Amino acid sequence: LTVVFTGEGAPAGNYGYTSSGYSVYEEENDRLTESLRTKVSAIKSLSIEIGTEVKNQNKMLSEMENDFDSTGGLLGAAMSRLRTLSRGSQTKLLCYMMLFSLFVFFVIYWVIKLR
């Protein structure tokens, strides 16, 4: 049996491994692998949370779209009634409605301004 030694004192058949079976490089690779595993799991949980938040935001946006559609319908009906009023000879009533609308607008503006 012939054993060839390298300059470091370890037999050449071990390829530079220490007697414990692990080299410094393997220990560093294990440490880096564990660090990478931790980072990947953090990114995975973060992406799951982002997906959940996107679903919630999409649901809220669709609900807001429905609300805006219904408000648009109400506003369209009010405008058609206003057109009907303006076609008639009820200009005095129309003037009162416009003044009332301006009054309501300024009251709402004043309330918002005080907050």
PDB file of C-alpha atoms in Angstrom:
ATOM      1  CA  LEU A   1       0.000   0.000   0.000  1.00  0.00           C
ATOM      2  CA  THR A   2       1.485   3.267  -1.144  1.00  0.00           C
ATOM      3  CA  VAL A   3       0.197   6.596   0.202  1.00  0.00           C
ATOM      4  CA  VAL A   4       1.156   9.814  -1.521  1.00  0.00           C
ATOM      5  CA  PHE A   5       1.206  12.925   0.631  1.00  0.00           C
ATOM      6  CA  THR A   6       0.545  16.439  -0.515  1.00  0.00           C
ATOM      7  CA  GLY A   7       2.475  19.400   0.809  1.00  0.00           C
ATOM      8  CA  GLU A   8      -0.132  20.032   3.512  1.00  0.00           C
ATOM      9  CA  GLY A   9       0.312  16.726   5.226  1.00  0.00           C
ATOM     10  CA  ALA A  10      -3.017  15.217   4.110  1.00  0.00           C
ATOM     11  CA  PRO A  11      -3.018  12.153   1.887  1.00  0.00           C
ATOM     12  CA  ALA A  12      -3.584  12.863  -1.814  1.00  0.00           C
ATOM     13  CA  GLY A  13      -6.567  10.494  -1.937  1.00  0.00           C
ATOM     14  CA  ASN A  14      -8.642  12.803   0.303  1.00  0.00           C
ATOM     15  CA  TYR A  15      -8.427  15.700  -2.162  1.00  0.00           C
ATOM     16  CA  GLY A  16      -7.581  18.189   0.562  1.00  0.00           C
ATOM     17  CA  TYR A  17     -10.405  17.208   2.956  1.00  0.00           C
ATOM     18  CA  THR A  18      -9.698  17.400   6.641  1.00  0.00           C
ATOM     19  CA  SER A  19      -9.894  14.317   8.745  1.00  0.00           C
ATOM     20  CA  SER A  20     -13.416  15.199   9.978  1.00  0.00           C
ATOM     21  CA  GLY A  21     -14.868  14.677   6.495  1.00  0.00           C
ATOM     22  CA  TYR A  22     -15.862  18.322   5.763  1.00  0.00           C
ATOM     23  CA  SER A  23     -13.709  20.971   4.260  1.00  0.00           C
ATOM     24  CA  VAL A  24     -13.919  24.643   5.006  1.00  0.00           C
ATOM     25  CA  TYR A  25     -15.525  25.141   1.612  1.00  0.00           C
ATOM     26  CA  GLU A  26     -18.298  22.664   2.327  1.00  0.00           C
ATOM     27  CA  GLU A  27     -19.076  24.351   5.633  1.00  0.00           C
ATOM     28  CA  GLU A  28     -19.215  27.726   3.903  1.00  0.00           C
ATOM     29  CA  ASN A  29     -21.424  26.271   1.165  1.00  0.00           C
ATOM     30  CA  ASP A  30     -23.770  24.827   3.804  1.00  0.00           C
ATOM     31  CA  ARG A  31     -23.948  28.195   5.547  1.00  0.00           C
ATOM     32  CA  LEU A  32     -24.619  30.019   2.274  1.00  0.00           C
ATOM     33  CA  THR A  33     -27.214  27.412   1.270  1.00  0.00           C
ATOM     34  CA  GLU A  34     -29.049  27.900   4.549  1.00  0.00           C
ATOM     35  CA  SER A  35     -28.903  31.672   4.123  1.00  0.00           C
ATOM     36  CA  LEU A  36     -30.274  31.337   0.596  1.00  0.00           C
ATOM     37  CA  ARG A  37     -33.033  29.016   1.828  1.00  0.00           C
ATOM     38  CA  THR A  38     -34.045  31.593   4.448  1.00  0.00           C
ATOM     39  CA  LYS A  39     -34.113  34.376   1.867  1.00  0.00           C
ATOM     40  CA  VAL A  40     -36.150  32.289  -0.579  1.00  0.00           C
ATOM     41  CA  SER A  41     -38.736  31.464   2.087  1.00  0.00           C
ATOM     42  CA  ALA A  42     -38.964  35.156   3.033  1.00  0.00           C
ATOM     43  CA  ILE A  43     -39.485  36.115  -0.619  1.00  0.00           C
ATOM     44  CA  LYS A  44     -42.091  33.368  -0.987  1.00  0.00           C
ATOM     45  CA  SER A  45     -44.104  34.571   2.009  1.00  0.00           C
ATOM     46  CA  LEU A  46     -43.798  38.168   0.815  1.00  0.00           C
ATOM     47  CA  SER A  47     -45.058  37.254  -2.653  1.00  0.00           C
ATOM     48  CA  ILE A  48     -48.006  35.383  -1.120  1.00  0.00           C
ATOM     49  CA  GLU A  49     -48.868  38.460   0.944  1.00  0.00           C
ATOM     50  CA  ILE A  50     -48.583  40.675  -2.142  1.00  0.00           C
ATOM     51  CA  GLY A  51     -50.915  38.329  -4.034  1.00  0.00           C
ATOM     52  CA  THR A  52     -53.477  38.463  -1.228  1.00  0.00           C
ATOM     53  CA  GLU A  53     -53.276  42.263  -1.121  1.00  0.00           C
ATOM     54  CA  VAL A  54     -53.707  42.489  -4.903  1.00  0.00           C
ATOM     55  CA  LYS A  55     -56.830  40.300  -4.713  1.00  0.00           C
ATOM     56  CA  ASN A  56     -58.284  42.506  -1.958  1.00  0.00           C
ATOM     57  CA  GLN A  57     -57.496  45.690  -3.903  1.00  0.00           C
ATOM     58  CA  ASN A  58     -59.079  44.279  -7.084  1.00  0.00           C
ATOM     59  CA  LYS A  59     -62.222  43.382  -5.138  1.00  0.00           C
ATOM     60  CA  MET A  60     -62.383  46.882  -3.675  1.00  0.00           C
ATOM     61  CA  LEU A  61     -61.883  48.446  -7.113  1.00  0.00           C
ATOM     62  CA  SER A  62     -64.709  46.397  -8.622  1.00  0.00           C
ATOM     63  CA  GLU A  63     -67.000  47.449  -5.761  1.00  0.00           C
ATOM     64  CA  MET A  64     -66.044  51.096  -6.334  1.00  0.00           C
ATOM     65  CA  GLU A  65     -66.726  50.692 -10.055  1.00  0.00           C
ATOM     66  CA  ASN A  66     -70.212  49.380  -9.280  1.00  0.00           C
ATOM     67  CA  ASP A  67     -70.831  52.301  -6.911  1.00  0.00           C
ATOM     68  CA  PHE A  68     -69.691  54.810  -9.515  1.00  0.00           C
ATOM     69  CA  ASP A  69     -71.910  53.192 -12.137  1.00  0.00           C
ATOM     70  CA  SER A  70     -74.961  53.475  -9.900  1.00  0.00           C
ATOM     71  CA  THR A  71     -74.078  57.077  -9.042  1.00  0.00           C
ATOM     72  CA  GLY A  72     -73.679  57.855 -12.734  1.00  0.00           C
ATOM     73  CA  GLY A  73     -77.135  56.434 -13.367  1.00  0.00           C
ATOM     74  CA  LEU A  74     -78.653  58.607 -10.649  1.00  0.00           C
ATOM     75  CA  LEU A  75     -76.844  61.668 -11.952  1.00  0.00           C
ATOM     76  CA  GLY A  76     -78.054  60.939 -15.498  1.00  0.00           C
ATOM     77  CA  ALA A  77     -81.637  60.683 -14.266  1.00  0.00           C
ATOM     78  CA  ALA A  78     -81.313  63.970 -12.385  1.00  0.00           C
ATOM     79  CA  MET A  79     -79.872  65.690 -15.446  1.00  0.00           C
ATOM     80  CA  SER A  80     -82.725  64.425 -17.626  1.00  0.00           C
ATOM     81  CA  ARG A  81     -85.238  65.792 -15.118  1.00  0.00           C
ATOM     82  CA  LEU A  82     -83.377  69.096 -15.097  1.00  0.00           C
ATOM     83  CA  ARG A  83     -83.531  69.230 -18.902  1.00  0.00           C
ATOM     84  CA  THR A  84     -87.251  68.540 -18.743  1.00  0.00           C
ATOM     85  CA  LEU A  85     -87.670  71.413 -16.309  1.00  0.00           C
ATOM     86  CA  SER A  86     -85.601  73.772 -18.437  1.00  0.00           C
ATOM     87  CA  ARG A  87     -87.721  73.079 -21.536  1.00  0.00           C
ATOM     88  CA  GLY A  88     -90.864  74.253 -19.806  1.00  0.00           C
ATOM     89  CA  SER A  89     -91.785  77.771 -18.869  1.00  0.00           C
ATOM     90  CA  GLN A  90     -90.751  77.239 -15.290  1.00  0.00           C
ATOM     91  CA  THR A  91     -87.633  79.389 -15.407  1.00  0.00           C
ATOM     92  CA  LYS A  92     -88.336  80.768 -11.946  1.00  0.00           C
ATOM     93  CA  LEU A  93     -88.313  77.246 -10.502  1.00  0.00           C
ATOM     94  CA  LEU A  94     -85.125  76.454 -12.403  1.00  0.00           C
ATOM     95  CA  CYS A  95     -83.473  79.579 -11.018  1.00  0.00           C
ATOM     96  CA  TYR A  96     -84.433  78.558  -7.476  1.00  0.00           C
ATOM     97  CA  MET A  97     -83.026  75.091  -8.046  1.00  0.00           C
ATOM     98  CA  MET A  98     -79.727  76.491  -9.304  1.00  0.00           C
ATOM     99  CA  LEU A  99     -79.466  78.853  -6.327  1.00  0.00           C
ATOM    100  CA  PHE A 100     -80.255  75.989  -3.953  1.00  0.00           C
ATOM    101  CA  SER A 101     -77.582  73.842  -5.626  1.00  0.00           C
ATOM    102  CA  LEU A 102     -75.010  76.617  -5.241  1.00  0.00           C
ATOM    103  CA  PHE A 103     -76.008  77.046  -1.599  1.00  0.00           C
ATOM    104  CA  VAL A 104     -75.593  73.320  -0.926  1.00  0.00           C
ATOM    105  CA  PHE A 105     -72.242  73.338  -2.727  1.00  0.00           C
ATOM    106  CA  PHE A 106     -70.928  76.213  -0.584  1.00  0.00           C
ATOM    107  CA  VAL A 107     -72.193  74.611   2.625  1.00  0.00           C
ATOM    108  CA  ILE A 108     -70.424  71.352   1.769  1.00  0.00           C
ATOM    109  CA  TYR A 109     -67.266  73.283   0.816  1.00  0.00           C
ATOM    110  CA  TRP A 110     -67.386  75.175   4.108  1.00  0.00           C
ATOM    111  CA  VAL A 111     -67.848  71.970   6.134  1.00  0.00           C
ATOM    112  CA  ILE A 112     -64.926  70.284   4.364  1.00  0.00           C
ATOM    113  CA  LYS A 113     -62.769  73.406   4.789  1.00  0.00           C
ATOM    114  CA  LEU A 114     -63.364  73.409   8.586  1.00  0.00           C
ATOM    115  CA  ARG A 115     -62.116  69.837   8.998  1.00  0.00           C
TER     116      ARG A 115
END
